[in-house]
C-alpha cells in the first residue's frame, strides 16, 4: 500500500492507495505552519492510516516547492515554514523508511502518466492551469527532476512572441519579472485579461459563460488565451515533443480548450503536422495526491 500526502497552504491531505490505484483511506486536516508540529502531524497521520489499512505503507509527499538536490533542503515552497528544512531526512528518520518528496506539479504529472489520461504515453508533460501555472515532465513513468530541480517549471518563462499590442502589459509577477506565462495562461491570467478590458472582476467560469452568450470582449479574450496557450505549448513540443500533454487545474474544466488549442499549435511549432494528444486530467484535483502516493512505488 502507498501513502500520499498533499501539502497545501491551507490543507494537508493523506490518502492510501493500493497497487491498482484504489483508495483505501483518506483524511484532510488544516496545515500546521510550524515545522516541528508539521513533522509530528505527518507521523501521526501515517500511523493512523497504517492502522486503518492494517499494514505498513510507502510514504510520498507532494509539496508546493522542491527538495534542493545539492543539499537536501526544501526550497521555493510557498508554505514558507518548509524552506531551508531537511524534510526528507527528518521524515525518513522518524518513519524509519525512505520518504519520497516531489513538487506538487510533478506529482500531478506522475499521477496522470501512471494511470490517468497519459497512461498510454511514454513522454508526458503535465500542466496545471489554476491560480498559477505549474508543469512536470514524466518519461517512462519517472519524474524528470533535473540538476537544479527546475525541470518542467515553465510558469515563469516569458510568454513567447509577447507583443504589447496583442497581449497587453502585465503587473510585475511575484517572481520579479514581467510577462511570465503564468500571468497569461493561468486561470488568474485569463480572468485578469478579460477584467482589464471589460472593467469587471469576474472569474474564469463566468467569463466562459459570457463567451457562450456571444459577449465580444469575452470571445476576444478567449481567442487570445487559446493563442497564448498554443504559443506556450508549442515551445514545449519543440523541445520535448511529448506524446501527451495533460491539463489540470481550473482551466482544464473548460472543455473547448482542447480542440481549440490543437488547431492553433501548428502555427508555432517547427513543423505544422503535429501528432499529439492534449487531454484533460483524469483524476482532477486528486491527481496531485495520487502522484505523491505513486512516488513510493518501485
Ligand atoms: Zn513570474
PDB file of C-alpha atoms and ligand atoms in Angstrom:
ATOM      1  CA  UNK A   1       0.000   0.000   0.000  1.00  0.00           C
ATOM      2  CA  UNK A   2       1.121   3.554  -0.697  1.00  0.00           C
ATOM      3  CA  UNK A   3       0.509   6.679   1.371  1.00  0.00           C
ATOM      4  CA  UNK A   4       0.414  10.015  -0.408  1.00  0.00           C
ATOM      5  CA  UNK A   5       0.357  13.435   1.242  1.00  0.00           C
ATOM      6  CA  UNK A   6      -0.652  16.625  -0.492  1.00  0.00           C
ATOM      7  CA  UNK A   7       0.715  19.564   1.481  1.00  0.00           C
ATOM      8  CA  UNK A   8      -1.120  22.752   0.591  1.00  0.00           C
ATOM      9  CA  UNK A   9      -1.037  26.230   2.063  1.00  0.00           C
ATOM     10  CA  UNK A  10      -4.292  25.674   3.958  1.00  0.00           C
ATOM     11  CA  UNK A  11      -4.959  21.905   3.905  1.00  0.00           C
ATOM     12  CA  UNK A  12      -2.829  18.794   4.259  1.00  0.00           C
ATOM     13  CA  UNK A  13      -4.433  15.674   2.859  1.00  0.00           C
ATOM     14  CA  UNK A  14      -3.486  11.994   3.110  1.00  0.00           C
ATOM     15  CA  UNK A  15      -4.632   9.004   1.075  1.00  0.00           C
ATOM     16  CA  UNK A  16      -3.718   5.357   0.933  1.00  0.00           C
ATOM     17  CA  UNK A  17      -3.914   3.622  -2.439  1.00  0.00           C
ATOM     18  CA  UNK A  18      -3.146   0.042  -3.346  1.00  0.00           C
ATOM     19  CA  UNK A  19      -1.053  -1.081  -6.318  1.00  0.00           C
ATOM     20  CA  UNK A  20      -4.121  -0.805  -8.563  1.00  0.00           C
ATOM     21  CA  UNK A  21      -4.753   2.821  -7.555  1.00  0.00           C
ATOM     22  CA  UNK A  22      -7.822   2.037  -5.423  1.00  0.00           C
ATOM     23  CA  UNK A  23      -8.242   4.380  -2.433  1.00  0.00           C
ATOM     24  CA  UNK A  24      -8.491   2.735   0.995  1.00  0.00           C
ATOM     25  CA  UNK A  25      -8.179   5.699   3.342  1.00  0.00           C
ATOM     26  CA  UNK A  26      -8.292   9.462   3.105  1.00  0.00           C
ATOM     27  CA  UNK A  27      -8.332  12.378   5.510  1.00  0.00           C
ATOM     28  CA  UNK A  28      -7.873  16.115   5.292  1.00  0.00           C
ATOM     29  CA  UNK A  29      -6.717  18.480   8.038  1.00  0.00           C
ATOM     30  CA  UNK A  30      -5.606  22.107   8.291  1.00  0.00           C
ATOM     31  CA  UNK A  31      -1.905  22.563   7.518  1.00  0.00           C
ATOM     32  CA  UNK A  32       0.139  23.234  10.640  1.00  0.00           C
ATOM     33  CA  UNK A  33       2.524  26.119   9.871  1.00  0.00           C
ATOM     34  CA  UNK A  34       5.236  25.155  12.340  1.00  0.00           C
ATOM     35  CA  UNK A  35       7.961  22.783  11.192  1.00  0.00           C
ATOM     36  CA  UNK A  36       8.206  20.531  14.269  1.00  0.00           C
ATOM     37  CA  UNK A  37       4.428  20.339  14.665  1.00  0.00           C
ATOM     38  CA  UNK A  38       4.135  19.598  10.940  1.00  0.00           C
ATOM     39  CA  UNK A  39       6.578  16.660  11.246  1.00  0.00           C
ATOM     40  CA  UNK A  40       4.609  15.318  14.247  1.00  0.00           C
ATOM     41  CA  UNK A  41       1.398  15.686  12.279  1.00  0.00           C
ATOM     42  CA  UNK A  42       2.725  13.676   9.291  1.00  0.00           C
ATOM     43  CA  UNK A  43       3.889  10.924  11.658  1.00  0.00           C
ATOM     44  CA  UNK A  44       0.514  10.781  13.431  1.00  0.00           C
ATOM     45  CA  UNK A  45      -1.416  10.672  10.147  1.00  0.00           C
ATOM     46  CA  UNK A  46       0.877   7.939   8.798  1.00  0.00           C
ATOM     47  CA  UNK A  47       0.258   5.875  11.909  1.00  0.00           C
ATOM     48  CA  UNK A  48      -3.495   6.431  11.703  1.00  0.00           C
ATOM     49  CA  UNK A  49      -3.582   5.455   8.020  1.00  0.00           C
ATOM     50  CA  UNK A  50      -1.493   2.326   8.570  1.00  0.00           C
ATOM     51  CA  UNK A  51      -3.798   1.237  11.371  1.00  0.00           C
ATOM     52  CA  UNK A  52      -6.806   1.843   9.128  1.00  0.00           C
ATOM     53  CA  UNK A  53      -5.428  -0.345   6.319  1.00  0.00           C
ATOM     54  CA  UNK A  54      -3.733  -2.757   8.713  1.00  0.00           C
ATOM     55  CA  UNK A  55      -0.281  -2.751   7.150  1.00  0.00           C
ATOM     56  CA  UNK A  56       2.941  -0.861   6.503  1.00  0.00           C
ATOM     57  CA  UNK A  57       2.946   1.601   3.589  1.00  0.00           C
ATOM     58  CA  UNK A  58       5.420   3.534   1.487  1.00  0.00           C
ATOM     59  CA  UNK A  59       5.210   7.300   2.049  1.00  0.00           C
ATOM     60  CA  UNK A  60       5.372  10.084  -0.548  1.00  0.00           C
ATOM     61  CA  UNK A  61       4.760  13.825  -0.149  1.00  0.00           C
ATOM     62  CA  UNK A  62       3.784  16.367  -2.738  1.00  0.00           C
ATOM     63  CA  UNK A  63       4.836  19.833  -1.610  1.00  0.00           C
ATOM     64  CA  UNK A  64       4.458  23.293  -3.157  1.00  0.00           C
ATOM     65  CA  UNK A  65       8.240  23.520  -3.533  1.00  0.00           C
ATOM     66  CA  UNK A  66      11.177  21.197  -4.200  1.00  0.00           C
ATOM     67  CA  UNK A  67      13.983  19.440  -2.366  1.00  0.00           C
ATOM     68  CA  UNK A  68      17.230  21.075  -3.463  1.00  0.00           C
ATOM     69  CA  UNK A  69      19.291  18.206  -4.940  1.00  0.00           C
ATOM     70  CA  UNK A  70      22.504  19.927  -3.822  1.00  0.00           C
ATOM     71  CA  UNK A  71      21.861  19.962  -0.076  1.00  0.00           C
ATOM     72  CA  UNK A  72      18.575  18.109   0.564  1.00  0.00           C
ATOM     73  CA  UNK A  73      16.837  21.225   1.891  1.00  0.00           C
ATOM     74  CA  UNK A  74      13.395  22.384   0.760  1.00  0.00           C
ATOM     75  CA  UNK A  75      13.365  25.484  -1.437  1.00  0.00           C
ATOM     76  CA  UNK A  76      10.778  27.569  -3.276  1.00  0.00           C
ATOM     77  CA  UNK A  77       7.885  26.424  -1.062  1.00  0.00           C
ATOM     78  CA  UNK A  78       5.078  28.911  -0.640  1.00  0.00           C
ATOM     79  CA  UNK A  79       4.368  27.133   2.656  1.00  0.00           C
ATOM     80  CA  UNK A  80       7.452  29.010   3.817  1.00  0.00           C
ATOM     81  CA  UNK A  81       7.931  27.131   7.114  1.00  0.00           C
ATOM     82  CA  UNK A  82       9.303  24.254   4.999  1.00  0.00           C
ATOM     83  CA  UNK A  83      12.019  26.302   3.285  1.00  0.00           C
ATOM     84  CA  UNK A  84      15.580  25.502   4.327  1.00  0.00           C
ATOM     85  CA  UNK A  85      14.434  22.413   6.241  1.00  0.00           C
ATOM     86  CA  UNK A  86      15.774  18.828   5.750  1.00  0.00           C
ATOM     87  CA  UNK A  87      12.213  17.492   5.427  1.00  0.00           C
ATOM     88  CA  UNK A  88      13.097  14.284   3.614  1.00  0.00           C
ATOM     89  CA  UNK A  89      15.851  13.356   6.107  1.00  0.00           C
ATOM     90  CA  UNK A  90      13.737  14.194   9.152  1.00  0.00           C
ATOM     91  CA  UNK A  91      10.683  12.259   7.968  1.00  0.00           C
ATOM     92  CA  UNK A  92      12.734   9.280   6.769  1.00  0.00           C
ATOM     93  CA  UNK A  93      14.445   9.031  10.157  1.00  0.00           C
ATOM     94  CA  UNK A  94      11.228   9.327  12.144  1.00  0.00           C
ATOM     95  CA  UNK A  95       9.261   6.943   9.941  1.00  0.00           C
ATOM     96  CA  UNK A  96      12.212   4.558   9.529  1.00  0.00           C
ATOM     97  CA  UNK A  97      11.812   4.257   5.777  1.00  0.00           C
ATOM     98  CA  UNK A  98      12.789   6.324   2.748  1.00  0.00           C
ATOM     99  CA  UNK A  99      10.167   9.032   2.338  1.00  0.00           C
ATOM    100  CA  UNK A 100       9.907  10.404  -1.195  1.00  0.00           C
ATOM    101  CA  UNK A 101       9.195  14.092  -1.762  1.00  0.00           C
ATOM    102  CA  UNK A 102       8.377  15.872  -5.009  1.00  0.00           C
ATOM    103  CA  UNK A 103       6.951  19.116  -6.261  1.00  0.00           C
ATOM    104  CA  UNK A 104       3.157  19.033  -6.433  1.00  0.00           C
ATOM    105  CA  UNK A 105       3.045  19.727 -10.194  1.00  0.00           C
ATOM    106  CA  UNK A 106       5.448  16.810 -10.728  1.00  0.00           C
ATOM    107  CA  UNK A 107       3.138  14.639  -8.603  1.00  0.00           C
ATOM    108  CA  UNK A 108       0.189  15.700 -10.758  1.00  0.00           C
ATOM    109  CA  UNK A 109       2.080  14.770 -13.918  1.00  0.00           C
ATOM    110  CA  UNK A 110       3.201  11.434 -12.447  1.00  0.00           C
ATOM    111  CA  UNK A 111      -0.348  10.508 -11.480  1.00  0.00           C
ATOM    112  CA  UNK A 112      -1.691  11.244 -14.950  1.00  0.00           C
ATOM    113  CA  UNK A 113       1.212   9.389 -16.602  1.00  0.00           C
ATOM    114  CA  UNK A 114       0.813   6.341 -14.322  1.00  0.00           C
ATOM    115  CA  UNK A 115      -2.880   5.593 -14.604  1.00  0.00           C
ATOM    116  CA  UNK A 116      -4.521   8.790 -15.776  1.00  0.00           C
ATOM    117  CA  UNK A 117      -5.047  10.496 -19.132  1.00  0.00           C
ATOM    118  CA  UNK A 118      -1.396   9.993 -20.157  1.00  0.00           C
ATOM    119  CA  UNK A 119      -1.159   6.321 -19.168  1.00  0.00           C
ATOM    120  CA  UNK A 120      -0.543   5.149 -22.722  1.00  0.00           C
ATOM    121  CA  UNK A 121       2.281   7.639 -23.338  1.00  0.00           C
ATOM    122  CA  UNK A 122       5.994   7.348 -22.636  1.00  0.00           C
ATOM    123  CA  UNK A 123       6.730  11.091 -22.588  1.00  0.00           C
ATOM    124  CA  UNK A 124       4.084  13.104 -20.767  1.00  0.00           C
ATOM    125  CA  UNK A 125       4.034  16.811 -19.956  1.00  0.00           C
ATOM    126  CA  UNK A 126       1.602  17.638 -17.164  1.00  0.00           C
ATOM    127  CA  UNK A 127       0.340  21.201 -16.936  1.00  0.00           C
ATOM    128  CA  UNK A 128      -1.606  22.812 -14.117  1.00  0.00           C
ATOM    129  CA  UNK A 129      -3.536  25.903 -15.182  1.00  0.00           C
ATOM    130  CA  UNK A 130      -5.090  27.121 -11.964  1.00  0.00           C
ATOM    131  CA  UNK A 131      -4.301  30.054  -9.716  1.00  0.00           C
ATOM    132  CA  UNK A 132      -0.770  29.698 -11.042  1.00  0.00           C
ATOM    133  CA  UNK A 133       0.838  27.671 -13.797  1.00  0.00           C
ATOM    134  CA  UNK A 134       2.853  24.547 -12.977  1.00  0.00           C
ATOM    135  CA  UNK A 135       4.379  21.797 -15.054  1.00  0.00           C
ATOM    136  CA  UNK A 136       6.019  18.405 -14.776  1.00  0.00           C
ATOM    137  CA  UNK A 137       7.870  16.095 -17.147  1.00  0.00           C
ATOM    138  CA  UNK A 138       7.445  12.315 -16.938  1.00  0.00           C
ATOM    139  CA  UNK A 139       9.482   9.911 -19.062  1.00  0.00           C
ATOM    140  CA  UNK A 140       8.703   6.182 -18.829  1.00  0.00           C
ATOM    141  CA  UNK A 141       6.620   6.824 -15.677  1.00  0.00           C
ATOM    142  CA  UNK A 142       9.501   8.598 -13.919  1.00  0.00           C
ATOM    143  CA  UNK A 143       9.685  12.251 -12.923  1.00  0.00           C
ATOM    144  CA  UNK A 144      12.477  14.198 -14.603  1.00  0.00           C
ATOM    145  CA  UNK A 145      13.616  16.493 -11.798  1.00  0.00           C
ATOM    146  CA  UNK A 146      16.780  17.975 -13.314  1.00  0.00           C
ATOM    147  CA  UNK A 147      20.086  19.031 -11.788  1.00  0.00           C
ATOM    148  CA  UNK A 148      18.535  22.074 -10.107  1.00  0.00           C
ATOM    149  CA  UNK A 149      15.058  20.578  -9.610  1.00  0.00           C
ATOM    150  CA  UNK A 150      13.819  23.098 -12.181  1.00  0.00           C
ATOM    151  CA  UNK A 151      12.615  20.674 -14.887  1.00  0.00           C
ATOM    152  CA  UNK A 152       9.077  21.437 -16.025  1.00  0.00           C
ATOM    153  CA  UNK A 153       8.971  24.752 -14.172  1.00  0.00           C
ATOM    154  CA  UNK A 154       7.679  26.729 -17.109  1.00  0.00           C
ATOM    155  CA  UNK A 155       5.228  29.134 -15.438  1.00  0.00           C
ATOM    156  CA  UNK A 156       7.792  31.894 -15.166  1.00  0.00           C
ATOM    157  CA  UNK A 157       9.196  31.610 -18.658  1.00  0.00           C
ATOM    158  CA  UNK A 158       8.269  34.682 -20.661  1.00  0.00           C
ATOM    159  CA  UNK A 159       5.258  34.330 -22.959  1.00  0.00           C
ATOM    160  CA  UNK A 160       6.658  33.524 -26.446  1.00  0.00           C
ATOM    161  CA  UNK A 161       6.165  36.225 -29.107  1.00  0.00           C
ATOM    162  CA  UNK A 162       4.783  38.614 -26.494  1.00  0.00           C
ATOM    163  CA  UNK A 163       3.577  41.867 -28.003  1.00  0.00           C
ATOM    164  CA  UNK A 164       2.237  44.809 -26.060  1.00  0.00           C
ATOM    165  CA  UNK A 165      -0.237  45.475 -28.838  1.00  0.00           C
ATOM    166  CA  UNK A 166      -1.619  41.946 -28.943  1.00  0.00           C
ATOM    167  CA  UNK A 167      -1.145  40.600 -25.408  1.00  0.00           C
ATOM    168  CA  UNK A 168      -1.033  43.788 -23.370  1.00  0.00           C
ATOM    169  CA  UNK A 169       1.165  44.598 -20.404  1.00  0.00           C
ATOM    170  CA  UNK A 170       1.156  42.817 -17.043  1.00  0.00           C
ATOM    171  CA  UNK A 171       1.822  43.847 -13.477  1.00  0.00           C
ATOM    172  CA  UNK A 172       5.190  42.710 -12.103  1.00  0.00           C
ATOM    173  CA  UNK A 173       4.987  38.988 -11.295  1.00  0.00           C
ATOM    174  CA  UNK A 174       5.787  37.862  -7.735  1.00  0.00           C
ATOM    175  CA  UNK A 175       8.961  36.334  -9.226  1.00  0.00           C
ATOM    176  CA  UNK A 176      10.083  39.868 -10.084  1.00  0.00           C
ATOM    177  CA  UNK A 177       9.667  39.685 -13.869  1.00  0.00           C
ATOM    178  CA  UNK A 178       7.056  40.799 -16.356  1.00  0.00           C
ATOM    179  CA  UNK A 179       5.074  38.842 -18.965  1.00  0.00           C
ATOM    180  CA  UNK A 180       5.537  35.423 -17.313  1.00  0.00           C
ATOM    181  CA  UNK A 181       3.421  32.642 -18.845  1.00  0.00           C
ATOM    182  CA  UNK A 182       1.551  32.374 -15.555  1.00  0.00           C
ATOM    183  CA  UNK A 183       0.265  35.910 -15.982  1.00  0.00           C
ATOM    184  CA  UNK A 184      -1.484  34.930 -19.205  1.00  0.00           C
ATOM    185  CA  UNK A 185      -2.350  31.242 -19.261  1.00  0.00           C
ATOM    186  CA  UNK A 186      -3.262  30.508 -15.615  1.00  0.00           C
ATOM    187  CA  UNK A 187      -6.923  30.819 -14.659  1.00  0.00           C
ATOM    188  CA  UNK A 188      -5.978  34.016 -12.867  1.00  0.00           C
ATOM    189  CA  UNK A 189      -4.246  35.284 -16.012  1.00  0.00           C
ATOM    190  CA  UNK A 190      -7.244  34.542 -18.219  1.00  0.00           C
ATOM    191  CA  UNK A 191      -9.580  36.389 -15.833  1.00  0.00           C
ATOM    192  CA  UNK A 192      -7.128  39.294 -15.492  1.00  0.00           C
ATOM    193  CA  UNK A 193      -7.048  39.811 -19.231  1.00  0.00           C
ATOM    194  CA  UNK A 194     -10.830  39.934 -19.544  1.00  0.00           C
ATOM    195  CA  UNK A 195     -11.355  42.045 -16.452  1.00  0.00           C
ATOM    196  CA  UNK A 196      -8.794  44.568 -17.733  1.00  0.00           C
ATOM    197  CA  UNK A 197     -10.724  45.299 -20.884  1.00  0.00           C
ATOM    198  CA  UNK A 198     -14.280  44.865 -19.532  1.00  0.00           C
ATOM    199  CA  UNK A 199     -13.594  46.622 -16.201  1.00  0.00           C
ATOM    200  CA  UNK A 200     -15.158  43.736 -14.282  1.00  0.00           C
ATOM    201  CA  UNK A 201     -13.990  41.337 -11.566  1.00  0.00           C
ATOM    202  CA  UNK A 202     -15.263  38.056 -12.975  1.00  0.00           C
ATOM    203  CA  UNK A 203     -13.748  34.613 -12.594  1.00  0.00           C
ATOM    204  CA  UNK A 204     -12.859  32.297 -15.476  1.00  0.00           C
ATOM    205  CA  UNK A 205     -16.108  30.197 -15.478  1.00  0.00           C
ATOM    206  CA  UNK A 206     -18.244  33.371 -15.518  1.00  0.00           C
ATOM    207  CA  UNK A 207     -16.237  34.711 -18.434  1.00  0.00           C
ATOM    208  CA  UNK A 208     -16.729  31.439 -20.313  1.00  0.00           C
ATOM    209  CA  UNK A 209     -20.497  31.804 -19.769  1.00  0.00           C
ATOM    210  CA  UNK A 210     -20.222  35.203 -21.476  1.00  0.00           C
ATOM    211  CA  UNK A 211     -18.283  33.636 -24.370  1.00  0.00           C
ATOM    212  CA  UNK A 212     -21.224  31.260 -24.914  1.00  0.00           C
ATOM    213  CA  UNK A 213     -23.636  34.196 -24.776  1.00  0.00           C
ATOM    214  CA  UNK A 214     -21.715  35.983 -27.541  1.00  0.00           C
ATOM    215  CA  UNK A 215     -20.070  38.726 -25.471  1.00  0.00           C
ATOM    216  CA  UNK A 216     -17.462  40.200 -27.834  1.00  0.00           C
ATOM    217  CA  UNK A 217     -14.854  41.083 -25.183  1.00  0.00           C
ATOM    218  CA  UNK A 218     -15.152  37.618 -23.652  1.00  0.00           C
ATOM    219  CA  UNK A 219     -14.824  35.964 -27.076  1.00  0.00           C
ATOM    220  CA  UNK A 220     -11.816  38.126 -27.940  1.00  0.00           C
ATOM    221  CA  UNK A 221     -10.133  37.264 -24.614  1.00  0.00           C
ATOM    222  CA  UNK A 222     -10.831  33.564 -25.086  1.00  0.00           C
ATOM    223  CA  UNK A 223      -9.336  33.506 -28.589  1.00  0.00           C
ATOM    224  CA  UNK A 224      -6.302  35.423 -27.385  1.00  0.00           C
ATOM    225  CA  UNK A 225      -5.970  32.986 -24.480  1.00  0.00           C
ATOM    226  CA  UNK A 226      -6.027  29.999 -26.843  1.00  0.00           C
ATOM    227  CA  UNK A 227      -3.334  31.657 -28.962  1.00  0.00           C
ATOM    228  CA  UNK A 228      -1.183  32.320 -25.883  1.00  0.00           C
ATOM    229  CA  UNK A 229      -1.641  28.745 -24.649  1.00  0.00           C
ATOM    230  CA  UNK A 230      -0.733  27.446 -28.117  1.00  0.00           C
ATOM    231  CA  UNK A 231       2.464  29.537 -28.132  1.00  0.00           C
ATOM    232  CA  UNK A 232       3.402  28.207 -24.691  1.00  0.00           C
ATOM    233  CA  UNK A 233       2.704  24.565 -25.560  1.00  0.00           C
ATOM    234  CA  UNK A 234       4.444  24.828 -28.941  1.00  0.00           C
ATOM    235  CA  UNK A 235       7.625  25.724 -27.056  1.00  0.00           C
ATOM    236  CA  UNK A 236       7.283  22.529 -25.011  1.00  0.00           C
ATOM    237  CA  UNK A 237       6.613  20.463 -28.140  1.00  0.00           C
ATOM    238  CA  UNK A 238       9.656  21.882 -29.929  1.00  0.00           C
ATOM    239  CA  UNK A 239      11.915  20.902 -27.030  1.00  0.00           C
ATOM    240  CA  UNK A 240      10.377  17.783 -25.510  1.00  0.00           C
ATOM    241  CA  UNK A 241       7.926  16.553 -28.180  1.00  0.00           C
ATOM    242  CA  UNK A 242       5.761  14.688 -25.638  1.00  0.00           C
ATOM    243  CA  UNK A 243       3.171  12.215 -26.889  1.00  0.00           C
ATOM    244  CA  UNK A 244       0.678  13.510 -24.352  1.00  0.00           C
ATOM    245  CA  UNK A 245       0.077  16.851 -22.662  1.00  0.00           C
ATOM    246  CA  UNK A 246      -2.326  16.516 -19.738  1.00  0.00           C
ATOM    247  CA  UNK A 247      -4.014  19.646 -18.434  1.00  0.00           C
ATOM    248  CA  UNK A 248      -5.273  20.060 -14.863  1.00  0.00           C
ATOM    249  CA  UNK A 249      -6.340  22.962 -12.661  1.00  0.00           C
ATOM    250  CA  UNK A 250      -9.437  25.119 -13.029  1.00  0.00           C
ATOM    251  CA  UNK A 251      -8.921  25.921 -16.732  1.00  0.00           C
ATOM    252  CA  UNK A 252      -8.915  22.201 -17.568  1.00  0.00           C
ATOM    253  CA  UNK A 253     -12.679  22.182 -16.937  1.00  0.00           C
ATOM    254  CA  UNK A 254     -13.247  24.393 -19.983  1.00  0.00           C
ATOM    255  CA  UNK A 255     -13.978  21.577 -22.384  1.00  0.00           C
ATOM    256  CA  UNK A 256     -13.486  23.524 -25.619  1.00  0.00           C
ATOM    257  CA  UNK A 257      -9.839  24.456 -24.967  1.00  0.00           C
ATOM    258  CA  UNK A 258      -8.550  21.053 -26.085  1.00  0.00           C
ATOM    259  CA  UNK A 259      -9.915  21.088 -29.610  1.00  0.00           C
ATOM    260  CA  UNK A 260      -9.345  24.830 -29.982  1.00  0.00           C
ATOM    261  CA  UNK A 261      -5.688  24.876 -28.890  1.00  0.00           C
ATOM    262  CA  UNK A 262      -4.684  21.930 -31.070  1.00  0.00           C
ATOM    263  CA  UNK A 263      -5.791  23.911 -34.146  1.00  0.00           C
ATOM    264  CA  UNK A 264      -3.501  26.839 -33.286  1.00  0.00           C
ATOM    265  CA  UNK A 265      -0.386  24.986 -32.066  1.00  0.00           C
ATOM    266  CA  UNK A 266       0.885  24.181 -35.613  1.00  0.00           C
ATOM    267  CA  UNK A 267       1.244  27.941 -36.260  1.00  0.00           C
ATOM    268  CA  UNK A 268       4.058  27.960 -33.706  1.00  0.00           C
ATOM    269  CA  UNK A 269       5.788  24.565 -33.953  1.00  0.00           C
ATOM    270  CA  UNK A 270       8.777  23.891 -36.182  1.00  0.00           C
ATOM    271  CA  UNK A 271       6.671  21.654 -38.438  1.00  0.00           C
ATOM    272  CA  UNK A 272       2.918  22.062 -38.871  1.00  0.00           C
ATOM    273  CA  UNK A 273       1.987  18.344 -38.925  1.00  0.00           C
ATOM    274  CA  UNK A 274       1.926  17.769 -35.184  1.00  0.00           C
ATOM    275  CA  UNK A 275       0.833  14.461 -33.734  1.00  0.00           C
ATOM    276  CA  UNK A 276      -0.018  14.904 -30.066  1.00  0.00           C
ATOM    277  CA  UNK A 277      -2.746  14.169 -27.503  1.00  0.00           C
ATOM    278  CA  UNK A 278      -3.834  17.139 -25.420  1.00  0.00           C
ATOM    279  CA  UNK A 279      -6.142  15.787 -22.760  1.00  0.00           C
ATOM    280  CA  UNK A 280      -7.994  16.737 -19.607  1.00  0.00           C
ATOM    281  CA  UNK A 281      -6.635  15.249 -16.368  1.00  0.00           C
ATOM    282  CA  UNK A 282      -8.436  12.051 -15.471  1.00  0.00           C
ATOM    283  CA  UNK A 283      -8.213  12.460 -11.709  1.00  0.00           C
ATOM    284  CA  UNK A 284      -8.883  16.203 -11.485  1.00  0.00           C
ATOM    285  CA  UNK A 285      -7.985  17.695  -8.113  1.00  0.00           C
ATOM    286  CA  UNK A 286      -6.990  14.254  -6.762  1.00  0.00           C
ATOM    287  CA  UNK A 287      -4.124  13.825  -9.201  1.00  0.00           C
ATOM    288  CA  UNK A 288      -1.509  15.578  -7.063  1.00  0.00           C
ATOM    289  CA  UNK A 289      -2.052  13.373  -4.036  1.00  0.00           C
ATOM    290  CA  UNK A 290      -2.282  10.184  -6.114  1.00  0.00           C
ATOM    291  CA  UNK A 291       1.060  11.072  -7.694  1.00  0.00           C
ATOM    292  CA  UNK A 292       2.545  11.607  -4.223  1.00  0.00           C
ATOM    293  CA  UNK A 293       1.410   8.082  -3.282  1.00  0.00           C
ATOM    294  CA  UNK A 294       2.913   6.672  -6.509  1.00  0.00           C
ATOM    295  CA  UNK A 295       6.298   8.202  -5.541  1.00  0.00           C
ATOM    296  CA  UNK A 296       6.769   5.307  -3.144  1.00  0.00           C
ATOM    297  CA  UNK A 297       6.080   2.598  -5.693  1.00  0.00           C
ATOM    298  CA  UNK A 298       9.109   0.872  -7.368  1.00  0.00           C
TER     299      UNK A 298
HETATM  300 ZN1  LIG B   1       6.885  35.170 -12.812  1.00  0.00          ZN
END
